[in-house]
PDB file of C-alpha atoms in Angstrom:
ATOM      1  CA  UNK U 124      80.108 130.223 135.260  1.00 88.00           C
ATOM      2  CA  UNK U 125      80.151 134.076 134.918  1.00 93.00           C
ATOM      3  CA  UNK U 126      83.294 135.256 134.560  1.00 96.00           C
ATOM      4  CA  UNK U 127      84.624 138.916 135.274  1.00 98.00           C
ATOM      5  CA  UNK U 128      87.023 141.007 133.469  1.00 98.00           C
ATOM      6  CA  UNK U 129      88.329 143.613 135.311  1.00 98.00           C
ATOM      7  CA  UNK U 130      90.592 146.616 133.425  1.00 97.00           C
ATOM      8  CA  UNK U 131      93.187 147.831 133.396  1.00 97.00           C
ATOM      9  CA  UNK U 132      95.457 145.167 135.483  1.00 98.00           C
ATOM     10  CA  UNK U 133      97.360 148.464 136.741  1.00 98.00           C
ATOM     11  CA  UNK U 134      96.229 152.140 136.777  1.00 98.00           C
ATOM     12  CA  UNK U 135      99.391 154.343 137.794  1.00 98.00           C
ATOM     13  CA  UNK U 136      97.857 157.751 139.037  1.00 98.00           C
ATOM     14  CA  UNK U 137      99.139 160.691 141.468  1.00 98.00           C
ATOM     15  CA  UNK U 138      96.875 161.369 144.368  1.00 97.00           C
ATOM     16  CA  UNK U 139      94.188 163.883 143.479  1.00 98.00           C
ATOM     17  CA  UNK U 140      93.684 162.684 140.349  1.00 98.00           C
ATOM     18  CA  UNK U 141      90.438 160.577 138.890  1.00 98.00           C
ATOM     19  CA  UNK U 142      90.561 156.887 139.087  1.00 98.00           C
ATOM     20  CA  UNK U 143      88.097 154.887 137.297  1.00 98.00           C
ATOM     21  CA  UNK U 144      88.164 151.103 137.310  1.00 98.00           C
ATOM     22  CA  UNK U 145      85.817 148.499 134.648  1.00 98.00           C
ATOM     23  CA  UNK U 146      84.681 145.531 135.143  1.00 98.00           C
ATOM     24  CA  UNK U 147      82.753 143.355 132.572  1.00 98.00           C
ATOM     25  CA  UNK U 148      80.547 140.355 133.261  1.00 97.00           C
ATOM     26  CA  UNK U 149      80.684 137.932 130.257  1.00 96.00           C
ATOM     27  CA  UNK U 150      76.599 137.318 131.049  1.00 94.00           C
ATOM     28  CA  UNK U 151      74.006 140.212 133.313  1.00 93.00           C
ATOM     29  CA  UNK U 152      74.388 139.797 136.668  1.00 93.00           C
ATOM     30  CA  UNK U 153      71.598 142.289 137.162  1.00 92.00           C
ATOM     31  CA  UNK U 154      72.950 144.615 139.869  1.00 93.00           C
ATOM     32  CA  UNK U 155      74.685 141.888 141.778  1.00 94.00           C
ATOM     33  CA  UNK U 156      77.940 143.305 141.883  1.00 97.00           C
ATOM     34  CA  UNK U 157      80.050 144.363 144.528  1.00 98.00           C
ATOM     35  CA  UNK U 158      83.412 146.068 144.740  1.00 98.00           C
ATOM     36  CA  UNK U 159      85.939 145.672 147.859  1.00 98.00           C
ATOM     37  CA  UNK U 160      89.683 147.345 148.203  1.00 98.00           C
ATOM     38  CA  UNK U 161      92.733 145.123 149.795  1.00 98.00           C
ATOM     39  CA  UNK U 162      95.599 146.550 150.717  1.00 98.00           C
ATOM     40  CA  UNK U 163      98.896 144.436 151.325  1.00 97.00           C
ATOM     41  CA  UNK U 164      98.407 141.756 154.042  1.00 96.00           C
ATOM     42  CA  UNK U 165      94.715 142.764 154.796  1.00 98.00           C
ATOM     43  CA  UNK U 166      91.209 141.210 154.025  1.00 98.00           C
ATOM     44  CA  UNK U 167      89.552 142.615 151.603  1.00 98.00           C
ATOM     45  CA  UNK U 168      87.008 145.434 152.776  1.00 98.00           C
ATOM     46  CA  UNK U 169      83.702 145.797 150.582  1.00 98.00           C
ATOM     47  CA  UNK U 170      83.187 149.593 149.332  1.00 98.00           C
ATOM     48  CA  UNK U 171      80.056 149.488 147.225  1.00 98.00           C
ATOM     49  CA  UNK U 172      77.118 147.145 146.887  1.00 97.00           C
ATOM     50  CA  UNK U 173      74.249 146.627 144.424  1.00 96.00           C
ATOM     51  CA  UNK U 174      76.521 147.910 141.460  1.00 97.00           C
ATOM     52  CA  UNK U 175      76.014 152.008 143.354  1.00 98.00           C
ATOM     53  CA  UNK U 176      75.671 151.697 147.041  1.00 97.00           C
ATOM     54  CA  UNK U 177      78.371 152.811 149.350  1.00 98.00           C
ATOM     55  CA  UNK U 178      78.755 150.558 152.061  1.00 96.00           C
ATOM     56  CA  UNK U 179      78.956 151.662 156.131  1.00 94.00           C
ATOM     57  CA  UNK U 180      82.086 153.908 156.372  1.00 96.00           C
ATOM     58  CA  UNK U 181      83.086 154.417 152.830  1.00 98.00           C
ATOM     59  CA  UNK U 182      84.022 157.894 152.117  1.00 98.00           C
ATOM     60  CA  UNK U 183      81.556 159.889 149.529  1.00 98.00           C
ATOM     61  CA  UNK U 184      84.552 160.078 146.680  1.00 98.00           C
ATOM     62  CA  UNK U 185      84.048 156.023 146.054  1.00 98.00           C
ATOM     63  CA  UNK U 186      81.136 155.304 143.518  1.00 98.00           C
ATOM     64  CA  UNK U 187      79.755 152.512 141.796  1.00 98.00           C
ATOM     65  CA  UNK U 188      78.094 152.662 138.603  1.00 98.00           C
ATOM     66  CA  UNK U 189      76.507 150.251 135.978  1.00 97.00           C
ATOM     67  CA  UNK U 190      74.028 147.151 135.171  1.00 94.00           C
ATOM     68  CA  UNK U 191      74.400 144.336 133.367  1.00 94.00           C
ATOM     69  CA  UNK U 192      77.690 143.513 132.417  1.00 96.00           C
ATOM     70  CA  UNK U 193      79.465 146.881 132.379  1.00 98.00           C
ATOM     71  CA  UNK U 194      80.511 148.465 135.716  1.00 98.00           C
ATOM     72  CA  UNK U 195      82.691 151.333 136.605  1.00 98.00           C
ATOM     73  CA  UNK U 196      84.240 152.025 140.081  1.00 98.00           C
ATOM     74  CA  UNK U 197      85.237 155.484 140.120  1.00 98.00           C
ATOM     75  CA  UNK U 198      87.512 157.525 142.999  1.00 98.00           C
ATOM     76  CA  UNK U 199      87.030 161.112 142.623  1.00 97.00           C
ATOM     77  CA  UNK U 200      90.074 162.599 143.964  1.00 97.00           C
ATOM     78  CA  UNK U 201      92.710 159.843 145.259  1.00 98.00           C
ATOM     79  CA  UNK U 202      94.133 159.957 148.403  1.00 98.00           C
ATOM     80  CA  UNK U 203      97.164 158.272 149.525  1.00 97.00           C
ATOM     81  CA  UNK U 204      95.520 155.227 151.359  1.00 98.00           C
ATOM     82  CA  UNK U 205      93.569 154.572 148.113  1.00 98.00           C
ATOM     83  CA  UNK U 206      96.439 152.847 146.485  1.00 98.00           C
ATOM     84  CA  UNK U 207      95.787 149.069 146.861  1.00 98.00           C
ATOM     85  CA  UNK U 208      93.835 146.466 144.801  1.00 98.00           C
ATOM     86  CA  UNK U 209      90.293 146.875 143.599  1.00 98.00           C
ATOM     87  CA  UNK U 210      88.242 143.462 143.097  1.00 98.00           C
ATOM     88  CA  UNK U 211      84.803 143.186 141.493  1.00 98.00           C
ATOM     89  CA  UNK U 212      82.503 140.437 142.690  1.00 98.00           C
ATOM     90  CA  UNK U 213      78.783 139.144 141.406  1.00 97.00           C
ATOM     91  CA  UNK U 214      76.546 136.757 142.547  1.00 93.00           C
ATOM     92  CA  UNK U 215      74.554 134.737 139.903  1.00 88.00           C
ATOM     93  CA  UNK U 216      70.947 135.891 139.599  1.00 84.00           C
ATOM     94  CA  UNK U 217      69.523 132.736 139.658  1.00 83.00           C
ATOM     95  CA  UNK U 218      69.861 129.661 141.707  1.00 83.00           C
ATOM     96  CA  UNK U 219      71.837 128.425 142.604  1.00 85.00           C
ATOM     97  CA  UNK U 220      73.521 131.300 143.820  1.00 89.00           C
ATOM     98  CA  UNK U 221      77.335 131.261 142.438  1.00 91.00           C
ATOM     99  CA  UNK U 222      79.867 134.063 143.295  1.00 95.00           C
ATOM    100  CA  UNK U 223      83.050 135.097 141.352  1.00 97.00           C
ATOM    101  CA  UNK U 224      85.346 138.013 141.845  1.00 98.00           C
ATOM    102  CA  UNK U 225      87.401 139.411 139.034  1.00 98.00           C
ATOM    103  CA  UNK U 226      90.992 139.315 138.702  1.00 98.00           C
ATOM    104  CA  UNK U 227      91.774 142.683 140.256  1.00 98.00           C
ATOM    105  CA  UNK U 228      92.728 145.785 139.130  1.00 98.00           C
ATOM    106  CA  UNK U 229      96.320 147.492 141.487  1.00 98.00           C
ATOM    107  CA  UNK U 230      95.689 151.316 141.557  1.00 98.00           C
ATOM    108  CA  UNK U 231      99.218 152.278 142.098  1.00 98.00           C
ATOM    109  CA  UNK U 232     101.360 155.727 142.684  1.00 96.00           C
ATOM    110  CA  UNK U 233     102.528 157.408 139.774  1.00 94.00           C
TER     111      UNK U 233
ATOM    112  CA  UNK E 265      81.546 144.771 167.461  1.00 81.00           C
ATOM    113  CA  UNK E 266      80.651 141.727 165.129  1.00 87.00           C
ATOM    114  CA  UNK E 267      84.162 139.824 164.741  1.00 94.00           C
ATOM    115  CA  UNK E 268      85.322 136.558 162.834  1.00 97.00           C
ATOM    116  CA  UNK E 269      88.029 135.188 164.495  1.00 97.00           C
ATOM    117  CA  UNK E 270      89.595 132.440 162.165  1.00 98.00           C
ATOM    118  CA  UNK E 271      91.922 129.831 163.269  1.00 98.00           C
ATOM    119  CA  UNK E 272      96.194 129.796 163.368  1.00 98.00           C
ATOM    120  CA  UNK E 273      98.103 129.018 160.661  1.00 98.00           C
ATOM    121  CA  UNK E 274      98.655 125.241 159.423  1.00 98.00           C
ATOM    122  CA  UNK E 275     101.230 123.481 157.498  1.00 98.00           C
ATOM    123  CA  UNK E 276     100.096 120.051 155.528  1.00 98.00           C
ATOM    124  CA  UNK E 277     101.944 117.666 153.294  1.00 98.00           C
ATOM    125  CA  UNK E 278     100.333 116.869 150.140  1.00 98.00           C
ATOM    126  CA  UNK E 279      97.426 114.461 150.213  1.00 98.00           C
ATOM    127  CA  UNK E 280      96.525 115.088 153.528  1.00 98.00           C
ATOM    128  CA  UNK E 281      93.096 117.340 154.710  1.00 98.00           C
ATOM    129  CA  UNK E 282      92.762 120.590 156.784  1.00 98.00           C
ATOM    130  CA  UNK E 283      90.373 122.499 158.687  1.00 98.00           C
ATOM    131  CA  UNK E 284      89.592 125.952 159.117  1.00 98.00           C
ATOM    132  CA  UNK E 285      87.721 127.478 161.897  1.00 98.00           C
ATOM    133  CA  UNK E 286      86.296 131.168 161.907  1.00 98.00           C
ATOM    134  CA  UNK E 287      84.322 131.991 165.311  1.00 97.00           C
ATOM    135  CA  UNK E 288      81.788 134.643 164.957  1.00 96.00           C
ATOM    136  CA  UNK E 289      80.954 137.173 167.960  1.00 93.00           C
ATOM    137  CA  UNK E 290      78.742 140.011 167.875  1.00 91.00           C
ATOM    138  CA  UNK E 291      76.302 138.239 165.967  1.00 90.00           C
ATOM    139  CA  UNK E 292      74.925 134.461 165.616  1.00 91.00           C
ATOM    140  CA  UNK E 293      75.849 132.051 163.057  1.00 91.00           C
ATOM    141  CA  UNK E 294      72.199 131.759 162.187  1.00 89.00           C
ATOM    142  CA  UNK E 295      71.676 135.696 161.623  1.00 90.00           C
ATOM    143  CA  UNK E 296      74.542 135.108 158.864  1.00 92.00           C
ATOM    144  CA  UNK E 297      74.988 133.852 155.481  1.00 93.00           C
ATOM    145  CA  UNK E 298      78.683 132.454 155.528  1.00 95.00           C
ATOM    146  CA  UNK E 299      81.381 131.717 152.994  1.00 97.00           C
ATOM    147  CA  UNK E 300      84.900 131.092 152.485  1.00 98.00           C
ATOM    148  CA  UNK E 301      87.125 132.516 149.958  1.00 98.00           C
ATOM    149  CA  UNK E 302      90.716 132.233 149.313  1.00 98.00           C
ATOM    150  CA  UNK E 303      93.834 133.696 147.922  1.00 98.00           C
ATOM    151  CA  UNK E 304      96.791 132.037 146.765  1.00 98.00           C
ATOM    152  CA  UNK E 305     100.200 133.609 147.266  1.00 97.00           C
ATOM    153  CA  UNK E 306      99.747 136.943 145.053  1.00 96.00           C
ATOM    154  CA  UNK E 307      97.087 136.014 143.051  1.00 98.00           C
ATOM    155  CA  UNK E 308      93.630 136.738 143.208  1.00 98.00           C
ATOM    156  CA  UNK E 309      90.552 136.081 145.070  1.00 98.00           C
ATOM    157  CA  UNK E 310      88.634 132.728 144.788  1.00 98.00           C
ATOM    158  CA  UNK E 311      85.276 132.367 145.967  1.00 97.00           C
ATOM    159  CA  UNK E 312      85.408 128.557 147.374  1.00 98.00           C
ATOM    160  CA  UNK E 313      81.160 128.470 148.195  1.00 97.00           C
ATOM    161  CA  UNK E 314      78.713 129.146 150.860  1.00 95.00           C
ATOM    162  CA  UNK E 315      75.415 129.296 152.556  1.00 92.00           C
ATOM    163  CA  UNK E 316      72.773 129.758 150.040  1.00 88.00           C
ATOM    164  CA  UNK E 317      69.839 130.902 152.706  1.00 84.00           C
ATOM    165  CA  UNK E 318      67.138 130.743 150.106  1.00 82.00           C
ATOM    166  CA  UNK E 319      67.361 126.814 150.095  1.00 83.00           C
ATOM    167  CA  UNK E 320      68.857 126.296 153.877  1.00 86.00           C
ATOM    168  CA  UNK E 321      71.557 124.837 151.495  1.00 90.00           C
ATOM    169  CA  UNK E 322      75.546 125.287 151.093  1.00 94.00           C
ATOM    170  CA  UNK E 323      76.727 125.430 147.456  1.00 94.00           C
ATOM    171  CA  UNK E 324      80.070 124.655 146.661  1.00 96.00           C
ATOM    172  CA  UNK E 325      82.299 126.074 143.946  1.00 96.00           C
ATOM    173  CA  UNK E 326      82.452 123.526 140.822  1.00 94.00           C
ATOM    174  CA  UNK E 327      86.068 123.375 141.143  1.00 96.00           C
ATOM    175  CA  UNK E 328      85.981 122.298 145.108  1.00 96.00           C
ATOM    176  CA  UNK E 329      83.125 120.180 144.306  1.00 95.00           C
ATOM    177  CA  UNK E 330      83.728 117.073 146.118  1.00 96.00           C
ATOM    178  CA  UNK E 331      86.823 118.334 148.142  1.00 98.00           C
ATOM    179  CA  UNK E 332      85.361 120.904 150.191  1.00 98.00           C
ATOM    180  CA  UNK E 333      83.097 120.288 153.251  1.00 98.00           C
ATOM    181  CA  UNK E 334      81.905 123.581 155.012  1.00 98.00           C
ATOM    182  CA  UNK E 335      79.938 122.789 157.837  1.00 97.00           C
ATOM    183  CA  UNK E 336      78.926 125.000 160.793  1.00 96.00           C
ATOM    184  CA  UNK E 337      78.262 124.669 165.075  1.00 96.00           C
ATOM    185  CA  UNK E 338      75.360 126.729 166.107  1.00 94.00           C
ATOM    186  CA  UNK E 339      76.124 126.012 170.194  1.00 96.00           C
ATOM    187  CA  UNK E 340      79.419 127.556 169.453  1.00 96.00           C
ATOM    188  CA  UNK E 341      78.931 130.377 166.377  1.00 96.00           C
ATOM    189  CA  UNK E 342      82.041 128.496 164.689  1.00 97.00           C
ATOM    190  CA  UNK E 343      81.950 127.730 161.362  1.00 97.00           C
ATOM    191  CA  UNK E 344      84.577 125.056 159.438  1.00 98.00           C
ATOM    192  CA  UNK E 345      86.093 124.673 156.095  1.00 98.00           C
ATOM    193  CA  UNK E 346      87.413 120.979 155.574  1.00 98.00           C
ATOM    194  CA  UNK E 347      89.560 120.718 152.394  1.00 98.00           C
ATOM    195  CA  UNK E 348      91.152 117.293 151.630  1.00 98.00           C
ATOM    196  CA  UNK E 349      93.363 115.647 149.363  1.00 98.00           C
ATOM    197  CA  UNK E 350      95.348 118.740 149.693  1.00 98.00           C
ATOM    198  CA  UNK E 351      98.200 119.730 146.750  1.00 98.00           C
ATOM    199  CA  UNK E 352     100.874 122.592 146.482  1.00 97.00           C
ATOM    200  CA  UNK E 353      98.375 124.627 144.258  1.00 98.00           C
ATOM    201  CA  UNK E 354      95.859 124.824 147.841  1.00 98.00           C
ATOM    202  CA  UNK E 355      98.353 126.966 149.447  1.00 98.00           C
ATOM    203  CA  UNK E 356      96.822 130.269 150.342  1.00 98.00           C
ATOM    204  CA  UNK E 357      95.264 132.478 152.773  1.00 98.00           C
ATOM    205  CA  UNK E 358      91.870 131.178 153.667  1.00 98.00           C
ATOM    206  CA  UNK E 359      89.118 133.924 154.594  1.00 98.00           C
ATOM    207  CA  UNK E 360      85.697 133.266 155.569  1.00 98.00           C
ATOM    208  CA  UNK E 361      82.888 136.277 154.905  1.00 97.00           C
ATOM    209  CA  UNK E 362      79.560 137.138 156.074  1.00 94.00           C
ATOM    210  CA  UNK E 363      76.773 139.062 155.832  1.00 85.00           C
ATOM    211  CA  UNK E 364      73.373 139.404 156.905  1.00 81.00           C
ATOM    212  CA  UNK E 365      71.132 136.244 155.849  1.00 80.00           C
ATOM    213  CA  UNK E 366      68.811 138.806 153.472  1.00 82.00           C
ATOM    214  CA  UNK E 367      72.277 140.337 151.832  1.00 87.00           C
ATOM    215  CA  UNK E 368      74.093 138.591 149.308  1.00 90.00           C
ATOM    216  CA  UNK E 369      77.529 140.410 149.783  1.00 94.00           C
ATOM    217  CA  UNK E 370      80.052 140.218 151.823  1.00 96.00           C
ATOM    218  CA  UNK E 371      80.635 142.999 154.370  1.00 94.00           C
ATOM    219  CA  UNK E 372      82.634 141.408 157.191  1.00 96.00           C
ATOM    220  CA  UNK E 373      85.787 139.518 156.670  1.00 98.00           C
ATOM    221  CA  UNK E 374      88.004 137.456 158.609  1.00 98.00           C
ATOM    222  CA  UNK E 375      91.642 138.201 159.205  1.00 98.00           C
ATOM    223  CA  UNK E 376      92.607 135.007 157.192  1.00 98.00           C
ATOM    224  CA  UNK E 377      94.377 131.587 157.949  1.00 98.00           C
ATOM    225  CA  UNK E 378      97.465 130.689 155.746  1.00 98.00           C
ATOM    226  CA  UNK E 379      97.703 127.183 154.694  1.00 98.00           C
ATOM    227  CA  UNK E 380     100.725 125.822 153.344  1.00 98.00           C
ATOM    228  CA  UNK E 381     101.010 122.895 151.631  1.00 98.00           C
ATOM    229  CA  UNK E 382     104.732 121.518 151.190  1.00 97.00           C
ATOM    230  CA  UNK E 383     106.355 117.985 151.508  1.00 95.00           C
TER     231      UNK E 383
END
């Protein structure tokens, strides 16, 4: 199973500042990795796709970047409603097709 | 609007088995890929398995292997998750996720059914 390490657990930042998430597969997933944000008694909602695509909706300061096993998620300029939990996800690049998400990283105020 | 409308919350004593319904509108079940995922009480996300649409096939999780039954109803768009032999450890919100059957991530979500498992 390929597992995913996300860092740090917690990121405490002020809004406007530069937010960059990791997250390290312990084998290549290709670009099969995803990112999604949850926010306290949501679902989770995906943001990027294919390691750099934004999905429908997601605002331009969200970016994905990476291949492999290292990823970054970075938020440019952080707005108030970015504060909430960041998950990684990959699916397996062979079959048969296995998904895991990382633990989560909580991008809270400062 | 595509929407997954899961069933209500359900409360289950240990050992006994519980299914989840998530109805999909907007789309058919047969345009989507589905799977479920959960999350236990402030803990993480767990990706429980799915349709694999390469193979027609669903693929469970190794560690619901045997457990887990996710089956779907094409008249209706509803798709089930059956977990048995439940324990206190299976309580969580249960989501089930989509996407289109040539995407492999999940871009639609469910609101979630919370399960609680308690004597």
């Amino acid at each position: 199973e390929i597992v995913l390490t996300q860092s740090p657990a917690t990121l405490s930042l002020s809004p406007g500042e530069r937010a960059t998430l990791s997250c390290r597969a312990s084998q290549s997933v290709s670009s099969y990795l995803a990112w999604y944000q949850q926010k306290p008694g949501q679902a989770p909602r995906l943001l990027i796709y294919d390691a750099s695509n934004r999905a429908t909706g997601i605002p331009a300061r969200f970016s994905g970047s990476g291949s492999g096993t290292d990823f970054t998620l970075t938020i440019s300029s952080l707005e108030p409603e970015d504060f909430a939990v960041y998950y990684c996800q990959q699916r397996s690049n062979w079959p048969p097709f296995m998904y895991t998400f990382g633990q989560g990283t909580k991008l809270e105020i400062k | 609007q595509v929407q997954l409308v899961q069933s209500g919350a359900e409360v289950k004593k240990p050992g006994a088995s519980v299914k989840v319904s998530c109805k999909v509108s907007g789309y058919t079940l047969t345009e989507l890929s589905m799977h479920w995922v959960r999350q236990a009480p402030g803990k993480g996300l767990e990706w429980m398995g799915g349709f694999d649409p390469e193979d027609g096939e669903t693929i469970y999780a190794q560690k619901f292997q045997g457990r887990v039954t996710m089956t779907e109803d094409t008249s209706t768009d509803t798709a089930y998750m059956e977990l048995s032999s439940l324990r206190s450890e299976d309580t969580a919100v249960y989501y089930c996720a989509t996407g289109p059957l040539d995407l492999w991530y999940f871009d639609l979500w469910g609101r979630g059914t919370l399960v609680t498992v308690s004597s």
